[in-house]
């Protein structure tokens, strides 16, 4: 039978939840409970322009945007690996080792700015950076546009999406950003708990969340992304010893006083995005929790406390984007072909 026809909506929801054994609170109670927490649920992405998102997906996986024709956005932000590459620092053109750990692209639309130092104000600005970086994709924006213009299928698709010619780098970065905005991960077990499912978390995980709050972790890791909304110094109580020699100077201010002031990373899907920190120095969540406790909070977590916080952090893994690999259009005979690893 249709419960919505027989009962008021709130009563129908309560009865259905009870029948399924989900332990859900009434909608109003669930919203009130979520509003009182420092972390809020991830909201599923709403696609306003499917054609642009589809074009952006192709460009995200497009290795011809690199000088070697081998590196794509997905190389360092692998959507099969939590939107990162699980390396201390990424490998770029000519096997050059990058200076800093690659942050996840998942939920990056929730960040107040992009890159560890916030030098890109949004995803669109960020998308153009790696293409022209000599240690990453090592191309130029001009050559990128030339390559795409030489491919008939891309010319047609850009014209269809943007309604004007010729295609340009602004359109390229706009499309990539539109795709990346869809890469959110709702419906984690913690989000289910926030929405009223009292059975979504174990006692151990709830104890970890309590420690996470009471210890002060939520001062920086809060909001829907559980981070990404402020800049903080790495090493407040004790100085941080960088393991890869990353300069740590802010590209926003350029001041030595801003060394190791980084955008607080999101903790969403954090169990998938190892190794941790800007230099990838922590291989495990347990190591990361220990370092953060000592350096940021002045607290040494016991082994039991550490394991409880780690258990909580693992509840932040949400539904991963289900992305079908795009079929990239073939090059034409006109396509410029830079020499690999030149």
PDB file of C-alpha atoms in Angstrom, residues 34-300:
ATOM      1  CA  UNK A  34      22.473  17.858  12.239  1.00  0.00           C
ATOM      2  CA  UNK A  35      22.321  21.627  12.718  1.00  0.00           C
ATOM      3  CA  UNK A  36      23.807  21.337  16.210  1.00  0.00           C
ATOM      4  CA  UNK A  37      26.940  19.501  15.022  1.00  0.00           C
ATOM      5  CA  UNK A  38      30.115  21.209  13.732  1.00  0.00           C
ATOM      6  CA  UNK A  39      30.051  18.918  10.675  1.00  0.00           C
ATOM      7  CA  UNK A  40      27.192  18.996   8.181  1.00  0.00           C
ATOM      8  CA  UNK A  41      26.162  16.396   5.590  1.00  0.00           C
ATOM      9  CA  UNK A  42      27.450  16.469   2.028  1.00  0.00           C
ATOM     10  CA  UNK A  43      24.742  17.451  -0.453  1.00  0.00           C
ATOM     11  CA  UNK A  44      24.539  15.525  -3.729  1.00  0.00           C
ATOM     12  CA  UNK A  45      25.600  17.487  -6.795  1.00  0.00           C
ATOM     13  CA  UNK A  46      22.963  19.023  -9.052  1.00  0.00           C
ATOM     14  CA  UNK A  47      23.991  19.100 -12.693  1.00  0.00           C
ATOM     15  CA  UNK A  48      22.768  22.247 -14.417  1.00  0.00           C
ATOM     16  CA  UNK A  49      24.504  21.684 -17.761  1.00  0.00           C
ATOM     17  CA  UNK A  50      24.986  17.957 -18.555  1.00  0.00           C
ATOM     18  CA  UNK A  51      26.651  18.678 -21.908  1.00  0.00           C
ATOM     19  CA  UNK A  52      29.304  20.860 -20.297  1.00  0.00           C
ATOM     20  CA  UNK A  53      29.916  18.284 -17.561  1.00  0.00           C
ATOM     21  CA  UNK A  54      30.361  15.560 -20.184  1.00  0.00           C
ATOM     22  CA  UNK A  55      32.872  17.712 -22.077  1.00  0.00           C
ATOM     23  CA  UNK A  56      34.688  18.470 -18.831  1.00  0.00           C
ATOM     24  CA  UNK A  57      34.867  14.748 -18.059  1.00  0.00           C
ATOM     25  CA  UNK A  58      36.572  14.077 -21.382  1.00  0.00           C
ATOM     26  CA  UNK A  59      39.064  16.850 -20.742  1.00  0.00           C
ATOM     27  CA  UNK A  60      39.737  15.548 -17.215  1.00  0.00           C
ATOM     28  CA  UNK A  61      40.796  12.211 -18.712  1.00  0.00           C
ATOM     29  CA  UNK A  62      42.478  13.762 -21.785  1.00  0.00           C
ATOM     30  CA  UNK A  63      46.257  13.048 -21.884  1.00  0.00           C
ATOM     31  CA  UNK A  64      46.685  15.194 -24.996  1.00  0.00           C
ATOM     32  CA  UNK A  65      46.473  18.240 -22.725  1.00  0.00           C
ATOM     33  CA  UNK A  66      50.043  17.366 -21.654  1.00  0.00           C
ATOM     34  CA  UNK A  67      53.299  17.792 -23.529  1.00  0.00           C
ATOM     35  CA  UNK A  68      54.037  14.058 -23.497  1.00  0.00           C
ATOM     36  CA  UNK A  69      50.501  13.081 -24.457  1.00  0.00           C
ATOM     37  CA  UNK A  70      50.589  10.767 -21.444  1.00  0.00           C
ATOM     38  CA  UNK A  71      49.486  12.764 -18.367  1.00  0.00           C
ATOM     39  CA  UNK A  72      45.894  13.784 -17.638  1.00  0.00           C
ATOM     40  CA  UNK A  73      44.169  15.398 -14.664  1.00  0.00           C
ATOM     41  CA  UNK A  74      43.204  11.893 -13.586  1.00  0.00           C
ATOM     42  CA  UNK A  75      46.873  10.903 -13.363  1.00  0.00           C
ATOM     43  CA  UNK A  76      47.308  12.837 -10.119  1.00  0.00           C
ATOM     44  CA  UNK A  77      43.637  12.943  -9.085  1.00  0.00           C
ATOM     45  CA  UNK A  78      42.700   9.350  -9.782  1.00  0.00           C
ATOM     46  CA  UNK A  79      38.966   8.876  -9.347  1.00  0.00           C
ATOM     47  CA  UNK A  80      39.545   5.199  -8.594  1.00  0.00           C
ATOM     48  CA  UNK A  81      41.795   6.128  -5.653  1.00  0.00           C
ATOM     49  CA  UNK A  82      39.824   8.702  -3.706  1.00  0.00           C
ATOM     50  CA  UNK A  83      40.654  11.499  -6.150  1.00  0.00           C
ATOM     51  CA  UNK A  84      44.375  11.401  -5.337  1.00  0.00           C
ATOM     52  CA  UNK A  85      47.350   9.256  -6.422  1.00  0.00           C
ATOM     53  CA  UNK A  86      48.501   7.737  -3.089  1.00  0.00           C
ATOM     54  CA  UNK A  87      52.041   9.023  -3.664  1.00  0.00           C
ATOM     55  CA  UNK A  88      54.017  11.269  -1.340  1.00  0.00           C
ATOM     56  CA  UNK A  89      54.345  13.738  -4.195  1.00  0.00           C
ATOM     57  CA  UNK A  90      53.056  13.290  -7.724  1.00  0.00           C
ATOM     58  CA  UNK A  91      55.131  12.332 -10.761  1.00  0.00           C
ATOM     59  CA  UNK A  92      55.009  14.831 -13.621  1.00  0.00           C
ATOM     60  CA  UNK A  93      56.585  15.420 -17.025  1.00  0.00           C
ATOM     61  CA  UNK A  94      59.887  13.597 -17.643  1.00  0.00           C
ATOM     62  CA  UNK A  95      59.316  11.692 -14.383  1.00  0.00           C
ATOM     63  CA  UNK A  96      59.910  14.828 -12.361  1.00  0.00           C
ATOM     64  CA  UNK A  97      58.941  14.500  -8.733  1.00  0.00           C
ATOM     65  CA  UNK A  98      56.543  17.169  -7.560  1.00  0.00           C
ATOM     66  CA  UNK A  99      57.243  19.351  -4.514  1.00  0.00           C
ATOM     67  CA  UNK A 100      53.996  18.687  -2.655  1.00  0.00           C
ATOM     68  CA  UNK A 101      51.349  16.033  -2.068  1.00  0.00           C
ATOM     69  CA  UNK A 102      48.446  16.010  -4.509  1.00  0.00           C
ATOM     70  CA  UNK A 103      45.195  16.878  -2.682  1.00  0.00           C
ATOM     71  CA  UNK A 104      42.027  15.003  -3.497  1.00  0.00           C
ATOM     72  CA  UNK A 105      39.737  16.426  -6.167  1.00  0.00           C
ATOM     73  CA  UNK A 106      36.691  14.886  -4.460  1.00  0.00           C
ATOM     74  CA  UNK A 107      34.538  17.527  -2.754  1.00  0.00           C
ATOM     75  CA  UNK A 108      37.079  20.166  -3.855  1.00  0.00           C
ATOM     76  CA  UNK A 109      34.196  22.417  -4.872  1.00  0.00           C
ATOM     77  CA  UNK A 110      33.603  22.922  -1.133  1.00  0.00           C
ATOM     78  CA  UNK A 111      37.063  24.450  -0.569  1.00  0.00           C
ATOM     79  CA  UNK A 112      37.392  28.178   0.044  1.00  0.00           C
ATOM     80  CA  UNK A 113      40.300  28.151  -2.443  1.00  0.00           C
ATOM     81  CA  UNK A 114      42.393  25.614  -4.360  1.00  0.00           C
ATOM     82  CA  UNK A 115      45.921  24.203  -3.910  1.00  0.00           C
ATOM     83  CA  UNK A 116      47.541  23.823  -0.505  1.00  0.00           C
ATOM     84  CA  UNK A 117      48.416  27.516  -0.414  1.00  0.00           C
ATOM     85  CA  UNK A 118      45.131  28.753  -1.863  1.00  0.00           C
ATOM     86  CA  UNK A 119      46.725  30.475  -4.848  1.00  0.00           C
ATOM     87  CA  UNK A 120      43.766  29.600  -7.097  1.00  0.00           C
ATOM     88  CA  UNK A 121      40.486  31.180  -6.058  1.00  0.00           C
ATOM     89  CA  UNK A 122      38.308  28.438  -7.583  1.00  0.00           C
ATOM     90  CA  UNK A 123      38.294  25.199  -9.583  1.00  0.00           C
ATOM     91  CA  UNK A 124      38.294  27.030 -12.899  1.00  0.00           C
ATOM     92  CA  UNK A 125      41.486  28.898 -12.051  1.00  0.00           C
ATOM     93  CA  UNK A 126      43.054  25.743 -10.630  1.00  0.00           C
ATOM     94  CA  UNK A 127      42.343  23.724 -13.779  1.00  0.00           C
ATOM     95  CA  UNK A 128      44.686  25.847 -15.856  1.00  0.00           C
ATOM     96  CA  UNK A 129      47.642  25.530 -13.477  1.00  0.00           C
ATOM     97  CA  UNK A 130      48.865  21.943 -13.986  1.00  0.00           C
ATOM     98  CA  UNK A 131      48.556  22.179 -17.792  1.00  0.00           C
ATOM     99  CA  UNK A 132      51.201  24.910 -17.972  1.00  0.00           C
ATOM    100  CA  UNK A 133      53.328  23.774 -15.028  1.00  0.00           C
ATOM    101  CA  UNK A 134      56.695  22.498 -16.405  1.00  0.00           C
ATOM    102  CA  UNK A 135      56.877  19.900 -13.631  1.00  0.00           C
ATOM    103  CA  UNK A 136      53.362  18.596 -14.194  1.00  0.00           C
ATOM    104  CA  UNK A 137      51.721  18.454 -17.631  1.00  0.00           C
ATOM    105  CA  UNK A 138      54.395  20.778 -19.072  1.00  0.00           C
ATOM    106  CA  UNK A 139      52.307  22.139 -21.942  1.00  0.00           C
ATOM    107  CA  UNK A 140      51.188  25.690 -22.629  1.00  0.00           C
ATOM    108  CA  UNK A 141      47.670  27.035 -22.818  1.00  0.00           C
ATOM    109  CA  UNK A 142      48.282  28.049 -26.418  1.00  0.00           C
ATOM    110  CA  UNK A 143      49.396  24.568 -27.479  1.00  0.00           C
ATOM    111  CA  UNK A 144      46.524  23.002 -25.546  1.00  0.00           C
ATOM    112  CA  UNK A 145      44.042  25.103 -27.500  1.00  0.00           C
ATOM    113  CA  UNK A 146      45.821  24.313 -30.779  1.00  0.00           C
ATOM    114  CA  UNK A 147      45.571  20.587 -30.121  1.00  0.00           C
ATOM    115  CA  UNK A 148      41.885  20.727 -29.231  1.00  0.00           C
ATOM    116  CA  UNK A 149      41.053  22.925 -32.220  1.00  0.00           C
ATOM    117  CA  UNK A 150      42.751  20.414 -34.514  1.00  0.00           C
ATOM    118  CA  UNK A 151      40.407  17.614 -33.391  1.00  0.00           C
ATOM    119  CA  UNK A 152      37.122  17.896 -35.332  1.00  0.00           C
ATOM    120  CA  UNK A 153      34.973  16.221 -32.670  1.00  0.00           C
ATOM    121  CA  UNK A 154      36.227  18.575 -29.974  1.00  0.00           C
ATOM    122  CA  UNK A 155      35.633  21.627 -32.143  1.00  0.00           C
ATOM    123  CA  UNK A 156      32.037  20.508 -32.668  1.00  0.00           C
ATOM    124  CA  UNK A 157      31.474  19.699 -29.002  1.00  0.00           C
ATOM    125  CA  UNK A 158      32.888  23.003 -27.753  1.00  0.00           C
ATOM    126  CA  UNK A 159      30.711  24.887 -30.245  1.00  0.00           C
ATOM    127  CA  UNK A 160      27.639  22.964 -29.068  1.00  0.00           C
ATOM    128  CA  UNK A 161      28.347  23.606 -25.374  1.00  0.00           C
ATOM    129  CA  UNK A 162      29.530  27.232 -25.532  1.00  0.00           C
ATOM    130  CA  UNK A 163      27.622  28.412 -28.604  1.00  0.00           C
ATOM    131  CA  UNK A 164      30.605  30.301 -29.996  1.00  0.00           C
ATOM    132  CA  UNK A 165      33.908  29.844 -31.744  1.00  0.00           C
ATOM    133  CA  UNK A 166      36.814  29.546 -31.643  1.00  0.00           C
ATOM    134  CA  UNK A 167      37.356  27.458 -28.516  1.00  0.00           C
ATOM    135  CA  UNK A 168      39.764  28.934 -25.977  1.00  0.00           C
ATOM    136  CA  UNK A 169      41.482  28.114 -22.695  1.00  0.00           C
ATOM    137  CA  UNK A 170      38.732  29.830 -20.707  1.00  0.00           C
ATOM    138  CA  UNK A 171      36.237  27.333 -22.117  1.00  0.00           C
ATOM    139  CA  UNK A 172      38.603  24.446 -21.367  1.00  0.00           C
ATOM    140  CA  UNK A 173      38.986  25.352 -17.696  1.00  0.00           C
ATOM    141  CA  UNK A 174      35.276  26.163 -17.344  1.00  0.00           C
ATOM    142  CA  UNK A 175      34.316  22.706 -18.601  1.00  0.00           C
ATOM    143  CA  UNK A 176      36.848  20.903 -16.387  1.00  0.00           C
ATOM    144  CA  UNK A 177      35.592  22.832 -13.355  1.00  0.00           C
ATOM    145  CA  UNK A 178      31.971  21.968 -14.199  1.00  0.00           C
ATOM    146  CA  UNK A 179      32.874  18.279 -14.164  1.00  0.00           C
ATOM    147  CA  UNK A 180      34.872  18.557 -10.943  1.00  0.00           C
ATOM    148  CA  UNK A 181      31.923  20.245  -9.236  1.00  0.00           C
ATOM    149  CA  UNK A 182      30.002  16.982  -9.629  1.00  0.00           C
ATOM    150  CA  UNK A 183      32.663  14.982  -7.767  1.00  0.00           C
ATOM    151  CA  UNK A 184      31.044  15.047  -4.350  1.00  0.00           C
ATOM    152  CA  UNK A 185      30.656  12.067  -2.021  1.00  0.00           C
ATOM    153  CA  UNK A 186      27.376  12.157  -0.081  1.00  0.00           C
ATOM    154  CA  UNK A 187      25.786   9.457   2.039  1.00  0.00           C
ATOM    155  CA  UNK A 188      28.741   8.498   4.229  1.00  0.00           C
ATOM    156  CA  UNK A 189      27.822   6.551   7.331  1.00  0.00           C
ATOM    157  CA  UNK A 190      28.538   9.672   9.356  1.00  0.00           C
ATOM    158  CA  UNK A 191      26.139  11.657   7.165  1.00  0.00           C
ATOM    159  CA  UNK A 192      23.524   8.980   7.723  1.00  0.00           C
ATOM    160  CA  UNK A 193      24.035   9.396  11.462  1.00  0.00           C
ATOM    161  CA  UNK A 194      23.758  13.174  11.159  1.00  0.00           C
ATOM    162  CA  UNK A 195      20.444  12.717   9.376  1.00  0.00           C
ATOM    163  CA  UNK A 196      19.038  10.617  12.199  1.00  0.00           C
ATOM    164  CA  UNK A 197      20.114   7.017  11.605  1.00  0.00           C
ATOM    165  CA  UNK A 198      21.243   6.130  15.123  1.00  0.00           C
ATOM    166  CA  UNK A 199      22.484   2.734  13.980  1.00  0.00           C
ATOM    167  CA  UNK A 200      24.840   4.078  11.317  1.00  0.00           C
ATOM    168  CA  UNK A 201      27.792   4.341  13.732  1.00  0.00           C
ATOM    169  CA  UNK A 202      29.168   1.913  16.293  1.00  0.00           C
ATOM    170  CA  UNK A 203      29.854   2.866  19.917  1.00  0.00           C
ATOM    171  CA  UNK A 204      33.568   2.904  19.139  1.00  0.00           C
ATOM    172  CA  UNK A 205      33.073   5.276  16.200  1.00  0.00           C
ATOM    173  CA  UNK A 206      30.851   7.563  18.237  1.00  0.00           C
ATOM    174  CA  UNK A 207      33.475   7.592  20.995  1.00  0.00           C
ATOM    175  CA  UNK A 208      36.000   8.609  18.350  1.00  0.00           C
ATOM    176  CA  UNK A 209      33.784  11.466  17.191  1.00  0.00           C
ATOM    177  CA  UNK A 210      33.386  12.625  20.790  1.00  0.00           C
ATOM    178  CA  UNK A 211      37.175  12.668  21.193  1.00  0.00           C
ATOM    179  CA  UNK A 212      37.490  14.468  17.846  1.00  0.00           C
ATOM    180  CA  UNK A 213      35.236  17.231  19.139  1.00  0.00           C
ATOM    181  CA  UNK A 214      36.444  17.452  22.714  1.00  0.00           C
ATOM    182  CA  UNK A 215      40.134  17.473  21.735  1.00  0.00           C
ATOM    183  CA  UNK A 216      39.652  20.483  19.499  1.00  0.00           C
ATOM    184  CA  UNK A 217      40.054  18.855  16.062  1.00  0.00           C
ATOM    185  CA  UNK A 218      36.779  20.460  14.965  1.00  0.00           C
ATOM    186  CA  UNK A 219      38.258  23.939  15.369  1.00  0.00           C
ATOM    187  CA  UNK A 220      39.821  23.408  11.924  1.00  0.00           C
ATOM    188  CA  UNK A 221      38.025  20.352  10.568  1.00  0.00           C
ATOM    189  CA  UNK A 222      34.394  21.384  10.383  1.00  0.00           C
ATOM    190  CA  UNK A 223      31.655  22.115   7.866  1.00  0.00           C
ATOM    191  CA  UNK A 224      30.453  19.781   5.098  1.00  0.00           C
ATOM    192  CA  UNK A 225      33.975  18.983   3.850  1.00  0.00           C
ATOM    193  CA  UNK A 226      35.307  18.548   7.424  1.00  0.00           C
ATOM    194  CA  UNK A 227      38.011  21.051   6.469  1.00  0.00           C
ATOM    195  CA  UNK A 228      38.897  23.084   3.406  1.00  0.00           C
ATOM    196  CA  UNK A 229      37.377  26.295   4.784  1.00  0.00           C
ATOM    197  CA  UNK A 230      40.340  27.933   6.534  1.00  0.00           C
ATOM    198  CA  UNK A 231      44.124  28.340   6.483  1.00  0.00           C
ATOM    199  CA  UNK A 232      46.127  27.161   9.486  1.00  0.00           C
ATOM    200  CA  UNK A 233      49.771  26.850  10.462  1.00  0.00           C
ATOM    201  CA  UNK A 234      51.230  23.350  10.381  1.00  0.00           C
ATOM    202  CA  UNK A 235      52.976  23.047  13.723  1.00  0.00           C
ATOM    203  CA  UNK A 236      51.249  25.230  16.330  1.00  0.00           C
ATOM    204  CA  UNK A 237      52.529  23.644  19.558  1.00  0.00           C
ATOM    205  CA  UNK A 238      55.667  22.060  18.089  1.00  0.00           C
ATOM    206  CA  UNK A 239      57.419  22.996  14.821  1.00  0.00           C
ATOM    207  CA  UNK A 240      56.822  20.667  11.901  1.00  0.00           C
ATOM    208  CA  UNK A 241      59.884  19.055  10.311  1.00  0.00           C
ATOM    209  CA  UNK A 242      59.165  18.876   6.609  1.00  0.00           C
ATOM    210  CA  UNK A 243      60.218  15.558   5.054  1.00  0.00           C
ATOM    211  CA  UNK A 244      60.575  16.569   1.398  1.00  0.00           C
ATOM    212  CA  UNK A 245      61.957  20.080   1.607  1.00  0.00           C
ATOM    213  CA  UNK A 246      58.755  21.745   0.446  1.00  0.00           C
ATOM    214  CA  UNK A 247      59.278  25.448   0.837  1.00  0.00           C
ATOM    215  CA  UNK A 248      56.049  25.969   2.694  1.00  0.00           C
ATOM    216  CA  UNK A 249      55.926  29.683   1.865  1.00  0.00           C
ATOM    217  CA  UNK A 250      52.517  31.061   1.053  1.00  0.00           C
ATOM    218  CA  UNK A 251      52.098  31.786  -2.652  1.00  0.00           C
ATOM    219  CA  UNK A 252      49.316  34.161  -1.672  1.00  0.00           C
ATOM    220  CA  UNK A 253      51.375  36.508   0.517  1.00  0.00           C
ATOM    221  CA  UNK A 254      54.940  35.398  -0.257  1.00  0.00           C
ATOM    222  CA  UNK A 255      55.917  36.100   3.338  1.00  0.00           C
ATOM    223  CA  UNK A 256      58.310  33.936   5.343  1.00  0.00           C
ATOM    224  CA  UNK A 257      55.977  34.455   8.297  1.00  0.00           C
ATOM    225  CA  UNK A 258      53.372  32.434   6.420  1.00  0.00           C
ATOM    226  CA  UNK A 259      55.571  29.352   6.047  1.00  0.00           C
ATOM    227  CA  UNK A 260      53.568  26.167   6.532  1.00  0.00           C
ATOM    228  CA  UNK A 261      50.285  28.037   6.545  1.00  0.00           C
ATOM    229  CA  UNK A 262      48.166  25.656   4.509  1.00  0.00           C
ATOM    230  CA  UNK A 263      44.560  25.260   3.584  1.00  0.00           C
ATOM    231  CA  UNK A 264      43.153  22.730   6.032  1.00  0.00           C
ATOM    232  CA  UNK A 265      42.593  19.539   4.012  1.00  0.00           C
ATOM    233  CA  UNK A 266      39.209  17.893   3.854  1.00  0.00           C
ATOM    234  CA  UNK A 267      38.818  14.736   5.920  1.00  0.00           C
ATOM    235  CA  UNK A 268      36.102  13.368   3.654  1.00  0.00           C
ATOM    236  CA  UNK A 269      37.203   9.964   2.285  1.00  0.00           C
ATOM    237  CA  UNK A 270      40.435  10.391   4.223  1.00  0.00           C
ATOM    238  CA  UNK A 271      40.980   6.640   4.561  1.00  0.00           C
ATOM    239  CA  UNK A 272      41.429   6.552   0.753  1.00  0.00           C
ATOM    240  CA  UNK A 273      43.785   9.513   0.332  1.00  0.00           C
ATOM    241  CA  UNK A 274      46.979   8.360   2.043  1.00  0.00           C
ATOM    242  CA  UNK A 275      49.773   9.334   2.517  1.00  0.00           C
ATOM    243  CA  UNK A 276      48.899  12.401   4.571  1.00  0.00           C
ATOM    244  CA  UNK A 277      50.039  16.030   4.970  1.00  0.00           C
ATOM    245  CA  UNK A 278      51.485  18.362   2.343  1.00  0.00           C
ATOM    246  CA  UNK A 279      54.653  16.250   2.197  1.00  0.00           C
ATOM    247  CA  UNK A 280      52.984  12.838   2.400  1.00  0.00           C
ATOM    248  CA  UNK A 281      55.016  12.059   5.515  1.00  0.00           C
ATOM    249  CA  UNK A 282      52.306  10.097   7.365  1.00  0.00           C
ATOM    250  CA  UNK A 283      51.619   6.722   5.773  1.00  0.00           C
ATOM    251  CA  UNK A 284      48.650   5.806   7.959  1.00  0.00           C
ATOM    252  CA  UNK A 285      45.741   7.527   9.635  1.00  0.00           C
ATOM    253  CA  UNK A 286      47.086   6.445  13.016  1.00  0.00           C
ATOM    254  CA  UNK A 287      50.368   8.257  12.310  1.00  0.00           C
ATOM    255  CA  UNK A 288      48.498  11.345  11.076  1.00  0.00           C
ATOM    256  CA  UNK A 289      46.295  11.468  14.194  1.00  0.00           C
ATOM    257  CA  UNK A 290      49.327  11.121  16.449  1.00  0.00           C
ATOM    258  CA  UNK A 291      51.231  13.940  14.711  1.00  0.00           C
ATOM    259  CA  UNK A 292      48.221  16.264  14.613  1.00  0.00           C
ATOM    260  CA  UNK A 293      47.516  15.648  18.285  1.00  0.00           C
ATOM    261  CA  UNK A 294      51.049  16.523  19.342  1.00  0.00           C
ATOM    262  CA  UNK A 295      51.843  19.365  16.943  1.00  0.00           C
ATOM    263  CA  UNK A 296      48.483  21.104  16.703  1.00  0.00           C
ATOM    264  CA  UNK A 297      46.789  20.318  20.023  1.00  0.00           C
ATOM    265  CA  UNK A 298      49.648  19.559  22.407  1.00  0.00           C
ATOM    266  CA  UNK A 299      48.061  16.240  23.231  1.00  0.00           C
ATOM    267  CA  UNK A 300      49.456  12.724  23.077  1.00  0.00           C
TER     268      UNK A 300
END
